[in-house]
PDB file of C-alpha atoms in Angstrom:
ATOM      1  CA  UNK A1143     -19.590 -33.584 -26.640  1.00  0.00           C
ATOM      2  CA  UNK A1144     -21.009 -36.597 -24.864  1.00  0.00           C
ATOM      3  CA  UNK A1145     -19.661 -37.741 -21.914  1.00  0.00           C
ATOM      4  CA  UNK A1146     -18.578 -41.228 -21.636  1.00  0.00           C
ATOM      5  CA  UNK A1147     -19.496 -43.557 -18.724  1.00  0.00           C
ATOM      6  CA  UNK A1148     -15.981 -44.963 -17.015  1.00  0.00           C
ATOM      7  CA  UNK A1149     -16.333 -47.704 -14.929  1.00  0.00           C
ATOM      8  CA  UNK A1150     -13.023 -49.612 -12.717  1.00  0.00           C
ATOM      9  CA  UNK A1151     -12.402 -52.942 -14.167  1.00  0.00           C
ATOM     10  CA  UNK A1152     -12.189 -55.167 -11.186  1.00  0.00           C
ATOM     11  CA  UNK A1153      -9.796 -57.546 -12.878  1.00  0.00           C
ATOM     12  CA  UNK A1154      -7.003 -55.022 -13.596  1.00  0.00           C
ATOM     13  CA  UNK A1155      -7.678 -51.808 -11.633  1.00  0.00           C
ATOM     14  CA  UNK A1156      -7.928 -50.053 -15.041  1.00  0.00           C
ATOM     15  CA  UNK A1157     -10.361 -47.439 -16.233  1.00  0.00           C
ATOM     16  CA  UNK A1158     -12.250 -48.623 -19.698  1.00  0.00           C
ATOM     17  CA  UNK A1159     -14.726 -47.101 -21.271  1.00  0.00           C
ATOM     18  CA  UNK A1160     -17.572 -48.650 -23.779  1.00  0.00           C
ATOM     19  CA  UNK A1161     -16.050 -47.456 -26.518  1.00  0.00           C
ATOM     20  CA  UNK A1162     -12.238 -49.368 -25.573  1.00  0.00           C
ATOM     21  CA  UNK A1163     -13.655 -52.604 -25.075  1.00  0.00           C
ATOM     22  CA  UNK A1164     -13.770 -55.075 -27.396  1.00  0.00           C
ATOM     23  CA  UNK A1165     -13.491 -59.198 -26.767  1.00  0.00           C
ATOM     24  CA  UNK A1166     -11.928 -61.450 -28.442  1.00  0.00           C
ATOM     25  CA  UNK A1167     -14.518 -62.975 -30.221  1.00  0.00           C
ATOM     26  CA  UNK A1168     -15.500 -59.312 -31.896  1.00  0.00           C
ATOM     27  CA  UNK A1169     -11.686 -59.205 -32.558  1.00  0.00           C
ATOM     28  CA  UNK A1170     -11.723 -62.432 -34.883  1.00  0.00           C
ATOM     29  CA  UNK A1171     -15.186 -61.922 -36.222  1.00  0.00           C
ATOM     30  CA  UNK A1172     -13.902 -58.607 -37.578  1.00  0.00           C
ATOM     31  CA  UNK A1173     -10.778 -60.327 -38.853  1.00  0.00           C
ATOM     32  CA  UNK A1174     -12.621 -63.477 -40.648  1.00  0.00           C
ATOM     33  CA  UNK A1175     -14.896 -60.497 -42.427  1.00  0.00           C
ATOM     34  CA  UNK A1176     -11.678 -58.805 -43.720  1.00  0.00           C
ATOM     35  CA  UNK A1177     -10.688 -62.018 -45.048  1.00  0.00           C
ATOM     36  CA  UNK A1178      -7.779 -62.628 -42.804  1.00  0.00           C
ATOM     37  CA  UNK A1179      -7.544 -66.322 -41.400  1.00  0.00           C
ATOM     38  CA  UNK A1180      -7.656 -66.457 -37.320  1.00  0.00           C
ATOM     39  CA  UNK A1181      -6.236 -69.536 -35.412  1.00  0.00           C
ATOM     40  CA  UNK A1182      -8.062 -69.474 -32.360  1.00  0.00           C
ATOM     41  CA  UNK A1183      -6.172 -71.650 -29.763  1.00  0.00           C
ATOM     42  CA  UNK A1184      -7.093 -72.355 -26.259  1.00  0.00           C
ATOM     43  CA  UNK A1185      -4.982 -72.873 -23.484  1.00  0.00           C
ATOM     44  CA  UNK A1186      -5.607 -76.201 -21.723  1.00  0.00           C
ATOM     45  CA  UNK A1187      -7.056 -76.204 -17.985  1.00  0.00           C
ATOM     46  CA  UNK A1188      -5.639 -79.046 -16.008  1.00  0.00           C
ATOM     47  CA  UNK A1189      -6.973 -80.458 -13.084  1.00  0.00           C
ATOM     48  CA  UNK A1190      -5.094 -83.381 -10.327  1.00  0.00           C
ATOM     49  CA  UNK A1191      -7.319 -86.130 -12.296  1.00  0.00           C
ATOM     50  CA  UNK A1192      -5.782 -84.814 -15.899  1.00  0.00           C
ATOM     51  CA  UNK A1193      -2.266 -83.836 -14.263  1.00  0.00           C
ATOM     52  CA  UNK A1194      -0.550 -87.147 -15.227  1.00  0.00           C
ATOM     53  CA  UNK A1195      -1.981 -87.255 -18.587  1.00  0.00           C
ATOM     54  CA  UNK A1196      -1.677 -84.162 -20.392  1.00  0.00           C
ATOM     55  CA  UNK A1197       1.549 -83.172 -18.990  1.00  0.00           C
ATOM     56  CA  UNK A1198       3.332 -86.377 -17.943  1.00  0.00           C
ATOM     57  CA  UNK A1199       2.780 -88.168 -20.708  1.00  0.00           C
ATOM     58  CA  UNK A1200       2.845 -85.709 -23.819  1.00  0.00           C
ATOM     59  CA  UNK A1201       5.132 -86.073 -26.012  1.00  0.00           C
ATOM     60  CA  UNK A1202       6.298 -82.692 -26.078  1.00  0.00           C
ATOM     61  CA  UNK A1203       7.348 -79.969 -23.851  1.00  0.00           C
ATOM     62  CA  UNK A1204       4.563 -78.501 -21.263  1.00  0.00           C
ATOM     63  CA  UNK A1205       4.553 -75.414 -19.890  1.00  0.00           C
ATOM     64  CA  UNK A1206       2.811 -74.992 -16.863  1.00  0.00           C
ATOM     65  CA  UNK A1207       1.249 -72.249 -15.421  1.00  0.00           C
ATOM     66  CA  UNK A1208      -0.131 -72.281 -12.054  1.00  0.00           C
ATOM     67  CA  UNK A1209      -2.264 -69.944 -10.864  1.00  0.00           C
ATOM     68  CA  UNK A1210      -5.097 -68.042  -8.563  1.00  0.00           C
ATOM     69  CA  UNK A1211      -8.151 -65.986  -9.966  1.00  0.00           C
ATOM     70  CA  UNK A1212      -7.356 -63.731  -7.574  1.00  0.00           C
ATOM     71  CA  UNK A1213      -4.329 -63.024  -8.369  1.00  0.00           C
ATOM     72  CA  UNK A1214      -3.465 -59.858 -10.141  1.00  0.00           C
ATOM     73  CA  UNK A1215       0.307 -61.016 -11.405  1.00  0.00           C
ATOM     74  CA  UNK A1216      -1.380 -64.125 -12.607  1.00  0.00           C
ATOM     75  CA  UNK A1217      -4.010 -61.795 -14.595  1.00  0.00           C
ATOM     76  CA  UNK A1218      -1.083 -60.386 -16.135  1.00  0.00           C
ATOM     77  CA  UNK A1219       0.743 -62.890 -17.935  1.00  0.00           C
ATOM     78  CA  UNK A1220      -2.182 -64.922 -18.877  1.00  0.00           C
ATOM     79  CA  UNK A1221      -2.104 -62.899 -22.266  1.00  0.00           C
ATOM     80  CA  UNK A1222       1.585 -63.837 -22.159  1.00  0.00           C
ATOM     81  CA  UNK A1223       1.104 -67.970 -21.539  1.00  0.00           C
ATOM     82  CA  UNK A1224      -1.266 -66.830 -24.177  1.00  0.00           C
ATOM     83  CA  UNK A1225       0.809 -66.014 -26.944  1.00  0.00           C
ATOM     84  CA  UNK A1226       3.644 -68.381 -26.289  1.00  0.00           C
ATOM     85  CA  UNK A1227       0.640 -70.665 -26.937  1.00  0.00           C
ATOM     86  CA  UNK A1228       0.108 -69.228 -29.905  1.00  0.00           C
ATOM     87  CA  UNK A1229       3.537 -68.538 -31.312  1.00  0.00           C
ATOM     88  CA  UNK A1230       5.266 -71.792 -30.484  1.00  0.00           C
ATOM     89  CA  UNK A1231       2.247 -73.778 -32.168  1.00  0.00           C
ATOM     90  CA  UNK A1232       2.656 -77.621 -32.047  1.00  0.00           C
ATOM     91  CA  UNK A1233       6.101 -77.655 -30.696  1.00  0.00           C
ATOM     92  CA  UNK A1234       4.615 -76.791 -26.761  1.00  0.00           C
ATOM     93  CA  UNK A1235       1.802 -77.445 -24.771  1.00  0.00           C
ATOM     94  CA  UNK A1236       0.682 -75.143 -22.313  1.00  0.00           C
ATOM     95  CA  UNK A1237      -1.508 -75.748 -19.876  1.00  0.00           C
ATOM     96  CA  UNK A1238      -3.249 -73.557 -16.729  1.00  0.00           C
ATOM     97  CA  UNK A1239      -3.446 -74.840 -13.203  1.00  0.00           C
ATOM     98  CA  UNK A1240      -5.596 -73.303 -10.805  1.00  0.00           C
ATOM     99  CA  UNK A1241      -3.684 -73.667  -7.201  1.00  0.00           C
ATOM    100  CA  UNK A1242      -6.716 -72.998  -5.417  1.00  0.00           C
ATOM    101  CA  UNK A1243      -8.405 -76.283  -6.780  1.00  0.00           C
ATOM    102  CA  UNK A1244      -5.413 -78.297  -6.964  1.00  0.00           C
ATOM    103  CA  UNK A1245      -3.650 -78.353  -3.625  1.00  0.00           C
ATOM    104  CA  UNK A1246      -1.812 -82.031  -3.795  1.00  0.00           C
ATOM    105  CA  UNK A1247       0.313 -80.424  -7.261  1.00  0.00           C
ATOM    106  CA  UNK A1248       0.740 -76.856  -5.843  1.00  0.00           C
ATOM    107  CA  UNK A1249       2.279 -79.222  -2.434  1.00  0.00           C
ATOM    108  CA  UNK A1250       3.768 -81.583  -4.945  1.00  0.00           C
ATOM    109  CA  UNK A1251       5.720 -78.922  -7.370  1.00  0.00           C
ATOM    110  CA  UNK A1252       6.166 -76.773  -4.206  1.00  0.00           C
ATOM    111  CA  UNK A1253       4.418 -73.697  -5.396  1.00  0.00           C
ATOM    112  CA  UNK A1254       4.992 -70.741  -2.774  1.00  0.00           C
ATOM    113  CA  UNK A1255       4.302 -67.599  -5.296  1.00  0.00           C
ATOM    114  CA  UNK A1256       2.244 -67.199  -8.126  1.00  0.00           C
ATOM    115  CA  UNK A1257       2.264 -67.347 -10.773  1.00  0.00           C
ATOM    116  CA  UNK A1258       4.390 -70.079 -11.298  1.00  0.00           C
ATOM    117  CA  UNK A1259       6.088 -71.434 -14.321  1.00  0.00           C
ATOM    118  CA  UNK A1260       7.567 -74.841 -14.572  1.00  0.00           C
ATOM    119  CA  UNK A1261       8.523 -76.941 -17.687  1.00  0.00           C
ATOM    120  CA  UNK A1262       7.906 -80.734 -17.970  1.00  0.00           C
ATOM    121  CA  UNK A1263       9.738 -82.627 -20.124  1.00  0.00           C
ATOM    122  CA  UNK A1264       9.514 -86.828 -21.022  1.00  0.00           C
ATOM    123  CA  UNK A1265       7.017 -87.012 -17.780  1.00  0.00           C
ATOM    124  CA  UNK A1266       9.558 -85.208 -15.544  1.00  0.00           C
ATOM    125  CA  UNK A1267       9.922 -81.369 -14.307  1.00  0.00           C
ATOM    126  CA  UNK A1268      12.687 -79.882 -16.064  1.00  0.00           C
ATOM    127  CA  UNK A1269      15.214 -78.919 -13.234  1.00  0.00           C
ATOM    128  CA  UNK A1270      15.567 -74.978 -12.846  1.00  0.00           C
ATOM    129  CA  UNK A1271      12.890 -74.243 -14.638  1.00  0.00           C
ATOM    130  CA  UNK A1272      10.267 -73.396 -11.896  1.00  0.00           C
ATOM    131  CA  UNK A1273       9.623 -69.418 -12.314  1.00  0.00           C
ATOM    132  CA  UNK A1274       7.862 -67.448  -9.267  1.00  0.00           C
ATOM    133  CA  UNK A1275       6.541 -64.128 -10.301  1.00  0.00           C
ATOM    134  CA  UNK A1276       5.483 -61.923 -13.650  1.00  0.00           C
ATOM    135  CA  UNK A1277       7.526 -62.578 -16.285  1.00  0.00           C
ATOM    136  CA  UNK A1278       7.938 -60.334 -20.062  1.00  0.00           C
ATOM    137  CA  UNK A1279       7.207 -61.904 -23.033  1.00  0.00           C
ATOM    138  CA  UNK A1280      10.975 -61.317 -24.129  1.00  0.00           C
ATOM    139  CA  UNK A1281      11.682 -63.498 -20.812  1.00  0.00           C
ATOM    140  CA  UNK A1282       9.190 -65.981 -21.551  1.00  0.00           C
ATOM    141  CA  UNK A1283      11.151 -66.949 -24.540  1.00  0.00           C
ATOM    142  CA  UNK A1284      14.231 -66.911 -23.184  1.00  0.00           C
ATOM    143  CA  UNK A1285      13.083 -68.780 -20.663  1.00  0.00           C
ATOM    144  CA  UNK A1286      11.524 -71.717 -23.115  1.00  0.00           C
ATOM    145  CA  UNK A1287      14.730 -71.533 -25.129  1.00  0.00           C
ATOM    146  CA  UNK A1288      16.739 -72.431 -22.063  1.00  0.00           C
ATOM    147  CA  UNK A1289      14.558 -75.270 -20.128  1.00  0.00           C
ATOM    148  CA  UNK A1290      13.025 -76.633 -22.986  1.00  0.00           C
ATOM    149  CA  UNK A1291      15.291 -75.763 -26.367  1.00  0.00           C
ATOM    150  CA  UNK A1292      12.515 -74.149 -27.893  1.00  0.00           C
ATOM    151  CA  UNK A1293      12.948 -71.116 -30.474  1.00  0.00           C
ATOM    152  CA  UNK A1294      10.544 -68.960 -32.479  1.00  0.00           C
ATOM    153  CA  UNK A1295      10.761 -69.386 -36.315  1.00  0.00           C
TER     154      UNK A1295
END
């Protein structure tokens, strides 16, 4: 039997082998070659500059997630922002903020913990919205359902 080489994934503390990992890309390639149609969708990065434009002034709800590379809570509900992306389609915008880069909006939305969610809504933060902390996907939609009336079909 051959041994396997195990390395520690820096990113999540988790053992993974060559044989486990895959990316993304190889995941859709091998999807598009059964047939299947993939939607790739990218979640936006925002910066101070683009801060006023993408989530001020869209038209429809923005979920905001600001965050810290090194942070491993952060690491973990990216795949969650992720698929809210995903799921809710063109009924939300969601967009990434890296704190670290950005200090006037972590100072300006108050951000002590990350990650942090908030929800914008016609140019202004929707009040209770701001979440500190990891949050489950079941949560997440909760969440969106109650700050921003938003439901998945």
């Amino acid at each position: 039997m051959l041994a396997m080489r195990t390395k520690t994934c820096k990113a999540s503390a988790l053992p993974t082998t060559r044989r486990n990992v895959r990316s993304k890309v190889s995941l859709s390639k091998m999807a598009r070659g059964r047939g299947a149609s993939v939607a790739v969708r990218a979640v936006m990065d925002v910066d101070e500059a683009s801060f006023e434009a993408e989530v001020l002034r869209s038209s429809k709800p923005v979920l905001v997630d600001f965050w810290a590379s090194w942070c491993g809570p952060c690491k973990l509900i990216s795949k969650i922002v992720e698929k809210a992306d995903n799921e809710f389609g063109d009924n939300l915008k969601v967009v990434k903020i890296e704190c670290d880069g950005n200090p006037a909006l972590v100072e300006k939305y108050s951000v002590y913990g990350l990650p942090t969610l908030i929800m914008f809504k016609d140019g202004e933060e929707v009040k209770g919205s701001k979440n500190e902390g990891a949050i489950s996907y079941d949560k997440l939609k909760t969440w969106l359902n109650e700050h921003a009336g938003l439901t998945v079909a």
